[in-house]
Amino acid sequence: MLVLLLSISSRLSYAVEYRPLPPTAPVGLSNDWLIYDNASNKLVLYLPGYHAPARAYYQWIVLRPNQPFRITFAARQDLTLFIDNQLVFTAKTSGNYTLDVADILPKPINYGQHLLCIWHPLAAPDYTSFSNSFTPETKSASFVKSNWWQPQLRVAVHQGENVFLCFLLLIGLLYGAIRTIYRPGFARIYELWSNVPGEQNFLTRPTITWLNVLLVLIFSLSFGLLIVAIHTNVQNIVILKQLFSVSESGLVGRVLLYAVLISVFVFAKAVYLSLMGYIFDLSSLVLVQYREFVRSLLFMGLFLPIVMLLYLVLNQSWPEGVLWVSNGVVSMMLLATVIRVARTLNRRMSLLNLHLFSYLCATEIIPLTVLLKLLVITY
C-alpha cells in the first residue's frame, strides 16, 4: 500500500511540473537595431554613444499571414529599405512615410522571419523615427485582448522634443528678464507700428547697445531653434550642415550652431551695407537702413516662440501642416522685414529713383532670395 501511494504521488508531481513556454516572436519593430561589424563579420547590437553612426541599420522582423506590418518613419531623399538584401522601397523626396511591409514585398510572400535594412548613400539614417503604425481597428482589438492592469509601453516622443521644450523655456525666461530690466528700451524697440515721435527717434539712436545685442542673440536662438525643428521634421541635409558637420543626435549643438550663424549674419549685415552704400554713394542711408532692419527683425522674432509652441503641440498629429505653417512664418518674417526697410528708405528718398531701387535690390531683395532658397524652398 505504501509503495502504491508513493508511486501515485510521484506521478502527480510530474503531472503538475511547470515548463515555461518558448518566447513568442516580437510583433512589429523594436527599439533594438543592429549594425554590421567588419571585425567579427556579423551583425551586432547598435549602442548609441558607443558605436559610431552607420549608414545601414538592421532589424529582424516577423511577418504573419493576414496581419499587416505597418511602419512609419521620416526619410531623407534616396533613403532605401531592403528586405533580405532585396530592394523594396526608395524615398523619392524627403518627408514622413507610412508603409505596410507586406505590401511592398514581392509576391508570393514568404511569411516568417526576415531581415530589414535601412540604408542611405550619404548620411546615417534616422533609425529613431522608425516606429509601428497601428490602424484604429488594430489598436481596439489589441486593447480588448490585453489585460487593463498590465503596464503599457510608453509611446516614444518625437526626436528632440525635450531639447526643444528646454530651449523654448530658456527663450521665454530671457525675454521676460530683459523686459523687466530694460523696460523703456524694450518698449521703444517693439512699438513697430506706432506713430509717436519715439518711433522715428529710435532710428537716430546708437545701434550697437547691450540691449540690442542681447535681443539679437535671443532672436538668433529662437530662429535657430525653429530651423532645427523644421530640418528635424523633414530629415534633410542643408547646405550649412555640409559646411559644418554636426552629429545627428547633437540637437543642442545644432541649435547653438544655427544661433551663432544667424547672429554673425545680422552683425555682418552692417559691414555689407557699408560696402554697398560706398559703392552706390548712399552712405547716408546705411545707419537708418540697418537700424530699421534690426528693429523689424527683432519684432518679427517675437512670433517665433509661438510658432515653435505650435510645432510641439501639432507635430505628432499634423506634421505636414506644421511644416507649411513654419515655412510660411519664416517667409513672411523675411518679407515683412524687407517691406519695412523699403518703407523707411522711401521716406528719405523716393523708391522711384532707379539708383535707390538698385541699391535696395542689392542689399535686401537679393539676400532675401538667397535666404528663402536656403531655408524654405529647399524644404
mmCIF file of C-alpha atoms in Angstrom:
data_model
loop_
_atom_site.group_PDB
_atom_site.id
_atom_site.type_symbol
_atom_site.label_atom_id
_atom_site.label_comp_id
_atom_site.label_asym_id
_atom_site.label_seq_id
_atom_site.Cartn_x
_atom_site.Cartn_y
_atom_site.Cartn_z
ATOM 1 C CA MET A 1 0.000 0.000 0.000
ATOM 2 C CA LEU A 2 2.812 2.380 0.896
ATOM 3 C CA VAL A 3 4.576 1.607 -2.379
ATOM 4 C CA LEU A 4 1.359 2.348 -4.309
ATOM 5 C CA LEU A 5 0.900 5.728 -2.615
ATOM 6 C CA LEU A 6 4.488 6.722 -3.335
ATOM 7 C CA SER A 7 4.065 5.768 -6.967
ATOM 8 C CA ILE A 8 0.861 7.823 -7.322
ATOM 9 C CA SER A 9 2.395 10.897 -5.630
ATOM 10 C CA SER A 10 5.425 10.820 -7.911
ATOM 11 C CA ARG A 11 3.169 10.695 -10.969
ATOM 12 C CA LEU A 12 1.088 13.624 -9.723
ATOM 13 C CA SER A 13 4.177 15.713 -9.018
ATOM 14 C CA TYR A 14 5.382 15.034 -12.560
ATOM 15 C CA ALA A 15 1.963 15.984 -13.972
ATOM 16 C CA VAL A 16 1.953 19.415 -12.334
ATOM 17 C CA GLU A 17 5.575 20.157 -13.223
ATOM 18 C CA TYR A 18 5.885 23.732 -14.657
ATOM 19 C CA ARG A 19 7.503 24.018 -18.049
ATOM 20 C CA PRO A 20 7.863 27.588 -19.414
ATOM 21 C CA LEU A 21 6.702 28.164 -22.964
ATOM 22 C CA PRO A 22 9.202 29.349 -25.556
ATOM 23 C CA PRO A 23 9.262 33.142 -26.012
ATOM 24 C CA THR A 24 6.916 34.459 -28.691
ATOM 25 C CA ALA A 25 8.313 36.243 -31.682
ATOM 26 C CA PRO A 26 8.076 40.040 -31.423
ATOM 27 C CA VAL A 27 5.297 41.772 -33.329
ATOM 28 C CA GLY A 28 6.363 44.920 -35.184
ATOM 29 C CA LEU A 29 9.537 46.913 -34.845
ATOM 30 C CA SER A 30 11.539 47.142 -31.646
ATOM 31 C CA ASN A 31 13.950 49.811 -30.405
ATOM 32 C CA ASP A 32 16.944 47.497 -30.835
ATOM 33 C CA TRP A 33 18.826 47.940 -34.096
ATOM 34 C CA LEU A 34 21.828 46.066 -35.448
ATOM 35 C CA ILE A 35 24.873 47.216 -37.401
ATOM 36 C CA TYR A 36 27.417 45.227 -39.371
ATOM 37 C CA ASP A 37 30.746 44.640 -37.606
ATOM 38 C CA ASN A 38 33.594 44.166 -40.072
ATOM 39 C CA ALA A 39 35.928 42.640 -37.496
ATOM 40 C CA SER A 40 33.602 39.824 -36.488
ATOM 41 C CA ASN A 41 31.772 39.656 -39.845
ATOM 42 C CA LYS A 42 28.361 39.611 -38.165
ATOM 43 C CA LEU A 43 25.548 41.858 -37.019
ATOM 44 C CA VAL A 44 25.914 43.320 -33.533
ATOM 45 C CA LEU A 45 23.598 45.388 -31.357
ATOM 46 C CA TYR A 46 23.970 49.114 -32.054
ATOM 47 C CA LEU A 47 24.673 51.150 -28.910
ATOM 48 C CA PRO A 48 24.332 54.935 -29.409
ATOM 49 C CA GLY A 49 27.275 56.776 -27.954
ATOM 50 C CA TYR A 50 29.474 53.669 -28.125
ATOM 51 C CA HIS A 51 29.267 52.844 -31.820
ATOM 52 C CA ALA A 52 29.756 55.457 -34.500
ATOM 53 C CA PRO A 53 26.667 56.289 -36.624
ATOM 54 C CA ALA A 54 26.338 53.912 -39.557
ATOM 55 C CA ARG A 55 24.772 54.264 -42.985
ATOM 56 C CA ALA A 56 22.897 50.958 -42.623
ATOM 57 C CA TYR A 57 20.860 49.625 -39.702
ATOM 58 C CA TYR A 58 19.319 46.164 -39.492
ATOM 59 C CA GLN A 59 16.499 44.514 -37.577
ATOM 60 C CA TRP A 60 14.860 41.087 -37.661
ATOM 61 C CA ILE A 61 11.127 41.252 -38.283
ATOM 62 C CA VAL A 62 8.410 38.594 -38.407
ATOM 63 C CA LEU A 63 5.612 38.591 -40.996
ATOM 64 C CA ARG A 64 2.447 36.597 -40.354
ATOM 65 C CA PRO A 65 -0.473 35.791 -42.692
ATOM 66 C CA ASN A 66 -3.465 38.177 -42.551
ATOM 67 C CA GLN A 67 -1.576 40.522 -40.221
ATOM 68 C CA PRO A 68 -0.378 43.896 -41.554
ATOM 69 C CA PHE A 69 3.098 45.124 -40.692
ATOM 70 C CA ARG A 70 2.716 48.908 -40.915
ATOM 71 C CA ILE A 71 5.640 51.194 -40.079
ATOM 72 C CA THR A 72 6.041 54.962 -40.114
ATOM 73 C CA PHE A 73 9.264 56.904 -40.429
ATOM 74 C CA ALA A 74 10.871 60.185 -41.514
ATOM 75 C CA ALA A 75 13.115 59.791 -44.542
ATOM 76 C CA ARG A 76 15.633 61.842 -46.393
ATOM 77 C CA GLN A 77 15.612 61.745 -50.151
ATOM 78 C CA ASP A 78 17.131 58.489 -51.511
ATOM 79 C CA LEU A 79 16.628 56.547 -48.264
ATOM 80 C CA THR A 80 16.217 52.870 -49.212
ATOM 81 C CA LEU A 81 14.720 49.826 -47.490
ATOM 82 C CA PHE A 82 15.906 46.284 -48.074
ATOM 83 C CA ILE A 83 14.242 43.019 -47.067
ATOM 84 C CA ASP A 84 16.635 40.061 -47.095
ATOM 85 C CA ASN A 85 19.096 42.103 -49.193
ATOM 86 C CA GLN A 86 16.386 42.857 -51.765
ATOM 87 C CA LEU A 87 15.483 46.479 -52.567
ATOM 88 C CA VAL A 88 11.809 47.126 -51.774
ATOM 89 C CA PHE A 89 11.500 50.916 -51.290
ATOM 90 C CA THR A 90 13.290 54.184 -52.159
ATOM 91 C CA ALA A 91 12.233 57.611 -50.862
ATOM 92 C CA LYS A 92 11.830 59.912 -53.868
ATOM 93 C CA THR A 93 11.580 63.038 -51.698
ATOM 94 C CA SER A 94 12.184 63.945 -48.069
ATOM 95 C CA GLY A 95 9.191 63.580 -45.780
ATOM 96 C CA ASN A 96 7.214 61.286 -43.499
ATOM 97 C CA TYR A 97 6.189 57.881 -44.834
ATOM 98 C CA THR A 98 3.832 55.126 -43.704
ATOM 99 C CA LEU A 99 4.252 51.709 -45.326
ATOM 100 C CA ASP A 100 2.949 48.191 -44.967
ATOM 101 C CA VAL A 101 5.937 45.909 -45.337
ATOM 102 C CA ALA A 102 3.691 43.085 -46.536
ATOM 103 C CA ASP A 103 2.524 45.239 -49.465
ATOM 104 C CA ILE A 104 5.972 46.147 -50.773
ATOM 105 C CA LEU A 105 7.354 42.605 -50.687
ATOM 106 C CA PRO A 106 7.356 40.631 -53.955
ATOM 107 C CA LYS A 107 4.582 38.085 -54.325
ATOM 108 C CA PRO A 108 4.175 35.361 -53.214
ATOM 109 C CA ILE A 109 5.167 36.420 -49.707
ATOM 110 C CA ASN A 110 7.298 34.081 -47.652
ATOM 111 C CA TYR A 111 5.950 34.534 -44.154
ATOM 112 C CA GLY A 112 8.209 34.178 -41.170
ATOM 113 C CA GLN A 113 11.425 35.923 -40.150
ATOM 114 C CA HIS A 114 13.051 38.475 -42.459
ATOM 115 C CA LEU A 115 15.970 40.907 -42.178
ATOM 116 C CA LEU A 116 15.020 44.577 -42.583
ATOM 117 C CA CYS A 117 17.758 47.028 -43.581
ATOM 118 C CA ILE A 118 17.535 50.841 -43.802
ATOM 119 C CA TRP A 119 20.334 52.497 -45.760
ATOM 120 C CA HIS A 120 21.235 55.923 -47.097
ATOM 121 C CA PRO A 121 24.106 56.593 -49.504
ATOM 122 C CA LEU A 122 25.246 59.906 -47.982
ATOM 123 C CA ALA A 123 24.437 60.023 -44.258
ATOM 124 C CA ALA A 124 23.269 57.948 -41.325
ATOM 125 C CA PRO A 125 19.513 57.224 -41.497
ATOM 126 C CA ASP A 126 17.322 58.415 -38.650
ATOM 127 C CA TYR A 127 16.527 54.993 -37.205
ATOM 128 C CA THR A 128 14.822 56.591 -34.168
ATOM 129 C CA SER A 129 11.952 57.804 -36.372
ATOM 130 C CA PHE A 130 11.003 54.229 -37.329
ATOM 131 C CA SER A 131 8.035 53.050 -35.306
ATOM 132 C CA ASN A 132 4.984 50.846 -35.600
ATOM 133 C CA SER A 133 1.852 52.313 -37.149
ATOM 134 C CA PHE A 134 -1.357 50.668 -35.971
ATOM 135 C CA THR A 135 -4.766 51.228 -37.519
ATOM 136 C CA PRO A 136 -7.623 52.145 -35.145
ATOM 137 C CA GLU A 137 -9.140 48.671 -35.601
ATOM 138 C CA THR A 138 -5.853 47.008 -34.693
ATOM 139 C CA LYS A 139 -5.500 49.169 -31.615
ATOM 140 C CA SER A 140 -9.009 48.335 -30.427
ATOM 141 C CA ALA A 141 -8.552 44.605 -30.915
ATOM 142 C CA SER A 142 -5.222 44.537 -29.137
ATOM 143 C CA PHE A 143 -6.643 46.588 -26.271
ATOM 144 C CA VAL A 144 -9.565 44.203 -25.807
ATOM 145 C CA LYS A 145 -7.288 41.173 -25.744
ATOM 146 C CA SER A 146 -4.826 42.701 -23.269
ATOM 147 C CA ASN A 147 -5.500 42.979 -19.560
ATOM 148 C CA TRP A 148 -6.149 46.523 -18.433
ATOM 149 C CA TRP A 149 -3.978 46.184 -15.356
ATOM 150 C CA GLN A 150 -0.880 45.243 -17.304
ATOM 151 C CA PRO A 151 1.719 48.002 -17.736
ATOM 152 C CA GLN A 152 1.625 49.594 -21.169
ATOM 153 C CA LEU A 153 4.605 50.669 -23.225
ATOM 154 C CA ARG A 154 5.147 54.395 -23.306
ATOM 155 C CA VAL A 155 4.823 55.933 -26.756
ATOM 156 C CA ALA A 156 8.135 57.327 -27.935
ATOM 157 C CA VAL A 157 8.188 61.101 -28.128
ATOM 158 C CA HIS A 158 9.281 62.955 -31.200
ATOM 159 C CA GLN A 159 13.008 63.248 -31.664
ATOM 160 C CA GLY A 160 14.370 66.232 -29.749
ATOM 161 C CA GLU A 161 11.080 67.218 -28.122
ATOM 162 C CA ASN A 162 12.649 67.621 -24.687
ATOM 163 C CA VAL A 163 15.509 69.664 -26.136
ATOM 164 C CA PHE A 164 13.070 71.972 -27.931
ATOM 165 C CA LEU A 165 10.994 72.436 -24.778
ATOM 166 C CA CYS A 166 14.059 73.350 -22.710
ATOM 167 C CA PHE A 167 15.219 75.899 -25.286
ATOM 168 C CA LEU A 168 11.709 77.344 -25.546
ATOM 169 C CA LEU A 169 11.559 77.774 -21.768
ATOM 170 C CA LEU A 170 15.001 79.413 -21.779
ATOM 171 C CA ILE A 171 13.944 81.865 -24.511
ATOM 172 C CA GLY A 172 10.830 82.832 -22.571
ATOM 173 C CA LEU A 173 12.847 83.447 -19.410
ATOM 174 C CA LEU A 174 15.384 85.569 -21.284
ATOM 175 C CA TYR A 175 12.683 87.719 -22.906
ATOM 176 C CA GLY A 176 10.998 88.190 -19.530
ATOM 177 C CA ALA A 177 14.242 89.136 -17.792
ATOM 178 C CA ILE A 178 15.225 91.667 -20.474
ATOM 179 C CA ARG A 179 11.753 93.214 -20.471
ATOM 180 C CA THR A 180 11.986 93.655 -16.689
ATOM 181 C CA ILE A 181 15.497 95.148 -16.696
ATOM 182 C CA TYR A 182 15.268 97.279 -19.884
ATOM 183 C CA ARG A 183 11.574 98.182 -19.850
ATOM 184 C CA PRO A 184 11.741 101.611 -21.659
ATOM 185 C CA GLY A 185 14.176 100.457 -24.319
ATOM 186 C CA PHE A 186 12.301 97.187 -24.809
ATOM 187 C CA ALA A 187 9.004 99.010 -25.396
ATOM 188 C CA ARG A 188 10.631 101.518 -27.764
ATOM 189 C CA ILE A 189 12.032 98.767 -29.984
ATOM 190 C CA TYR A 190 8.814 96.769 -30.256
ATOM 191 C CA GLU A 191 6.446 99.700 -30.901
ATOM 192 C CA LEU A 192 6.826 98.972 -34.585
ATOM 193 C CA TRP A 193 3.547 100.403 -35.840
ATOM 194 C CA SER A 194 3.368 103.375 -33.501
ATOM 195 C CA ASN A 195 3.120 106.915 -34.894
ATOM 196 C CA VAL A 196 4.593 108.620 -31.851
ATOM 197 C CA PRO A 197 7.806 110.608 -32.314
ATOM 198 C CA GLY A 198 9.724 107.946 -30.379
ATOM 199 C CA GLU A 199 9.439 105.617 -33.318
ATOM 200 C CA GLN A 200 11.477 107.925 -35.539
ATOM 201 C CA ASN A 201 13.800 108.849 -32.691
ATOM 202 C CA PHE A 202 14.810 105.201 -32.436
ATOM 203 C CA LEU A 203 16.305 105.364 -35.906
ATOM 204 C CA THR A 204 18.715 108.058 -34.726
ATOM 205 C CA ARG A 205 19.856 106.228 -31.585
ATOM 206 C CA PRO A 206 23.032 104.094 -31.409
ATOM 207 C CA THR A 207 22.551 100.641 -32.883
ATOM 208 C CA ILE A 208 25.202 98.664 -31.011
ATOM 209 C CA THR A 209 23.923 98.725 -27.422
ATOM 210 C CA TRP A 210 23.808 95.988 -24.810
ATOM 211 C CA LEU A 211 20.032 95.776 -25.175
ATOM 212 C CA ASN A 212 20.185 95.347 -28.946
ATOM 213 C CA VAL A 213 22.999 92.804 -28.727
ATOM 214 C CA LEU A 214 21.115 90.702 -26.171
ATOM 215 C CA LEU A 215 17.904 90.845 -28.200
ATOM 216 C CA VAL A 216 19.738 89.840 -31.382
ATOM 217 C CA LEU A 217 21.251 86.853 -29.565
ATOM 218 C CA ILE A 218 17.833 85.757 -28.257
ATOM 219 C CA PHE A 219 16.316 86.218 -31.712
ATOM 220 C CA SER A 220 19.123 84.122 -33.199
ATOM 221 C CA LEU A 221 18.462 81.380 -30.655
ATOM 222 C CA SER A 222 14.712 81.418 -31.445
ATOM 223 C CA PHE A 223 15.279 81.396 -35.193
ATOM 224 C CA GLY A 224 17.917 78.670 -34.947
ATOM 225 C CA LEU A 225 15.601 76.551 -32.803
ATOM 226 C CA LEU A 226 12.806 76.796 -35.370
ATOM 227 C CA ILE A 227 15.144 75.957 -38.259
ATOM 228 C CA VAL A 228 16.500 72.885 -36.456
ATOM 229 C CA ALA A 229 12.946 71.791 -35.649
ATOM 230 C CA ILE A 230 11.910 72.091 -39.310
ATOM 231 C CA HIS A 231 15.004 70.231 -40.513
ATOM 232 C CA THR A 232 14.498 67.522 -37.893
ATOM 233 C CA ASN A 233 10.902 67.110 -39.038
ATOM 234 C CA VAL A 234 11.729 66.531 -42.713
ATOM 235 C CA GLN A 235 15.102 64.852 -42.021
ATOM 236 C CA ASN A 236 17.004 66.572 -44.806
ATOM 237 C CA ILE A 237 20.556 67.824 -45.203
ATOM 238 C CA VAL A 238 21.036 71.572 -45.552
ATOM 239 C CA ILE A 239 23.891 73.439 -47.167
ATOM 240 C CA LEU A 240 25.093 74.760 -43.825
ATOM 241 C CA LYS A 241 25.305 71.237 -42.446
ATOM 242 C CA GLN A 242 27.507 70.227 -45.347
ATOM 243 C CA LEU A 243 29.904 73.024 -44.389
ATOM 244 C CA PHE A 244 29.759 72.397 -40.625
ATOM 245 C CA SER A 245 29.461 68.725 -39.731
ATOM 246 C CA VAL A 246 27.193 68.247 -36.692
ATOM 247 C CA SER A 247 26.143 64.917 -35.188
ATOM 248 C CA GLU A 248 22.574 63.808 -35.851
ATOM 249 C CA SER A 249 21.933 63.275 -32.159
ATOM 250 C CA GLY A 250 23.535 66.581 -31.132
ATOM 251 C CA LEU A 251 20.426 68.745 -31.401
ATOM 252 C CA VAL A 252 21.749 71.128 -28.754
ATOM 253 C CA GLY A 253 24.905 71.680 -30.768
ATOM 254 C CA ARG A 254 22.891 72.197 -33.939
ATOM 255 C CA VAL A 255 20.654 74.817 -32.302
ATOM 256 C CA LEU A 256 23.663 76.698 -30.946
ATOM 257 C CA LEU A 257 25.428 76.411 -34.309
ATOM 258 C CA TYR A 258 22.493 77.953 -36.188
ATOM 259 C CA ALA A 259 22.143 80.650 -33.498
ATOM 260 C CA VAL A 260 25.800 81.633 -33.948
ATOM 261 C CA LEU A 261 25.460 81.706 -37.737
ATOM 262 C CA ILE A 262 22.331 83.869 -37.582
ATOM 263 C CA SER A 263 23.996 86.271 -35.128
ATOM 264 C CA VAL A 264 27.014 86.569 -37.404
ATOM 265 C CA PHE A 265 24.700 87.247 -40.352
ATOM 266 C CA VAL A 266 22.840 90.023 -38.502
ATOM 267 C CA PHE A 267 26.008 91.775 -37.312
ATOM 268 C CA ALA A 268 27.815 91.272 -40.634
ATOM 269 C CA LYS A 269 24.888 92.935 -42.402
ATOM 270 C CA ALA A 270 26.218 96.288 -41.124
ATOM 271 C CA VAL A 271 29.546 95.735 -42.895
ATOM 272 C CA TYR A 272 27.771 94.623 -46.068
ATOM 273 C CA LEU A 273 25.514 97.697 -46.039
ATOM 274 C CA SER A 274 28.500 99.974 -45.531
ATOM 275 C CA LEU A 275 30.221 98.430 -48.534
ATOM 276 C CA MET A 276 27.116 98.708 -50.728
ATOM 277 C CA GLY A 277 26.493 102.266 -49.520
ATOM 278 C CA TYR A 278 30.001 103.239 -50.545
ATOM 279 C CA ILE A 279 29.608 101.591 -53.961
ATOM 280 C CA PHE A 280 26.235 103.229 -54.647
ATOM 281 C CA ASP A 281 27.223 106.531 -52.965
ATOM 282 C CA LEU A 282 24.342 106.203 -50.471
ATOM 283 C CA SER A 283 26.309 106.029 -47.226
ATOM 284 C CA SER A 284 23.906 108.454 -45.559
ATOM 285 C CA LEU A 285 21.174 105.803 -45.626
ATOM 286 C CA VAL A 286 23.226 102.929 -44.220
ATOM 287 C CA LEU A 287 22.690 103.557 -40.492
ATOM 288 C CA VAL A 288 18.966 104.224 -40.857
ATOM 289 C CA GLN A 289 18.537 101.133 -43.008
ATOM 290 C CA TYR A 290 20.449 98.896 -40.607
ATOM 291 C CA ARG A 291 18.568 100.180 -37.545
ATOM 292 C CA GLU A 292 15.229 99.552 -39.259
ATOM 293 C CA PHE A 293 16.440 96.109 -40.338
ATOM 294 C CA VAL A 294 17.411 95.175 -36.770
ATOM 295 C CA ARG A 295 14.216 96.518 -35.220
ATOM 296 C CA SER A 296 11.938 94.827 -37.771
ATOM 297 C CA LEU A 297 13.787 91.550 -37.376
ATOM 298 C CA LEU A 298 13.529 91.675 -33.590
ATOM 299 C CA PHE A 299 9.819 92.458 -33.744
ATOM 300 C CA MET A 300 9.108 89.553 -36.096
ATOM 301 C CA GLY A 301 11.202 87.320 -33.842
ATOM 302 C CA LEU A 302 8.626 87.696 -31.061
ATOM 303 C CA PHE A 303 6.343 85.348 -33.011
ATOM 304 C CA LEU A 304 8.944 82.586 -33.379
ATOM 305 C CA PRO A 305 8.386 81.076 -29.889
ATOM 306 C CA ILE A 306 4.645 80.956 -30.651
ATOM 307 C CA VAL A 307 5.312 79.074 -33.882
ATOM 308 C CA MET A 308 7.682 76.754 -32.017
ATOM 309 C CA LEU A 309 4.989 76.049 -29.436
ATOM 310 C CA LEU A 310 2.548 75.273 -32.264
ATOM 311 C CA TYR A 311 5.138 72.915 -33.723
ATOM 312 C CA LEU A 312 5.481 70.989 -30.460
ATOM 313 C CA VAL A 313 1.706 70.692 -29.990
ATOM 314 C CA LEU A 314 0.672 69.640 -33.504
ATOM 315 C CA ASN A 315 3.744 67.988 -34.988
ATOM 316 C CA GLN A 316 2.663 64.469 -33.989
ATOM 317 C CA SER A 317 -0.869 64.739 -35.386
ATOM 318 C CA TRP A 318 -0.378 67.155 -38.311
ATOM 319 C CA PRO A 319 3.308 67.197 -39.326
ATOM 320 C CA GLU A 320 2.729 68.320 -42.927
ATOM 321 C CA GLY A 321 0.573 71.256 -41.852
ATOM 322 C CA VAL A 322 3.017 72.341 -39.165
ATOM 323 C CA LEU A 323 5.827 72.245 -41.711
ATOM 324 C CA TRP A 324 3.877 74.505 -44.096
ATOM 325 C CA VAL A 325 2.972 76.932 -41.291
ATOM 326 C CA SER A 326 6.575 77.105 -40.049
ATOM 327 C CA ASN A 327 7.955 77.750 -43.515
ATOM 328 C CA GLY A 328 5.216 80.307 -44.122
ATOM 329 C CA VAL A 329 6.076 82.205 -40.942
ATOM 330 C CA VAL A 330 9.769 82.266 -41.869
ATOM 331 C CA SER A 331 8.904 83.577 -45.337
ATOM 332 C CA MET A 332 6.528 86.242 -44.022
ATOM 333 C CA MET A 333 9.071 87.376 -41.430
ATOM 334 C CA LEU A 334 11.758 87.899 -44.060
ATOM 335 C CA LEU A 335 9.334 89.590 -46.484
ATOM 336 C CA ALA A 336 7.917 91.902 -43.809
ATOM 337 C CA THR A 337 11.441 92.954 -42.812
ATOM 338 C CA VAL A 338 12.267 93.909 -46.402
ATOM 339 C CA ILE A 339 8.987 95.814 -46.745
ATOM 340 C CA ARG A 340 9.645 97.767 -43.537
ATOM 341 C CA VAL A 341 13.156 98.688 -44.678
ATOM 342 C CA ALA A 342 11.869 99.783 -48.090
ATOM 343 C CA ARG A 343 9.163 101.900 -46.404
ATOM 344 C CA THR A 344 11.752 103.622 -44.201
ATOM 345 C CA LEU A 345 14.076 104.356 -47.124
ATOM 346 C CA ASN A 346 11.175 105.653 -49.185
ATOM 347 C CA ARG A 347 10.543 108.349 -46.539
ATOM 348 C CA ARG A 348 14.023 109.746 -47.150
ATOM 349 C CA MET A 349 14.304 109.200 -50.891
ATOM 350 C CA SER A 350 11.713 108.037 -53.384
ATOM 351 C CA LEU A 351 11.996 104.419 -54.470
ATOM 352 C CA LEU A 352 11.047 105.589 -57.962
ATOM 353 C CA ASN A 353 14.680 106.632 -58.170
ATOM 354 C CA LEU A 354 16.287 103.810 -60.156
ATOM 355 C CA HIS A 355 19.590 104.263 -58.342
ATOM 356 C CA LEU A 356 17.967 103.775 -54.923
ATOM 357 C CA PHE A 357 15.912 100.840 -56.199
ATOM 358 C CA SER A 358 19.072 99.139 -57.456
ATOM 359 C CA TYR A 359 20.674 99.697 -54.054
ATOM 360 C CA LEU A 360 17.629 98.157 -52.339
ATOM 361 C CA CYS A 361 17.789 95.125 -54.629
ATOM 362 C CA ALA A 362 21.474 94.621 -53.880
ATOM 363 C CA THR A 363 21.111 94.990 -50.102
ATOM 364 C CA GLU A 364 17.685 93.485 -49.344
ATOM 365 C CA ILE A 365 15.952 91.681 -52.211
ATOM 366 C CA ILE A 366 18.863 89.545 -53.413
ATOM 367 C CA PRO A 367 19.809 88.437 -49.848
ATOM 368 C CA LEU A 368 16.105 87.733 -49.262
ATOM 369 C CA THR A 369 16.005 85.447 -52.301
ATOM 370 C CA VAL A 370 19.088 83.570 -51.116
ATOM 371 C CA LEU A 371 17.658 83.090 -47.611
ATOM 372 C CA LEU A 372 14.316 81.863 -48.945
ATOM 373 C CA LYS A 373 16.136 79.360 -51.139
ATOM 374 C CA LEU A 374 18.236 78.071 -48.240
ATOM 375 C CA LEU A 375 15.565 77.995 -45.535
ATOM 376 C CA VAL A 376 12.214 77.475 -47.254
ATOM 377 C CA ILE A 377 12.232 76.450 -50.921
ATOM 378 C CA THR A 378 14.680 73.598 -50.331
ATOM 379 C CA TYR A 379 12.162 72.007 -47.970
#
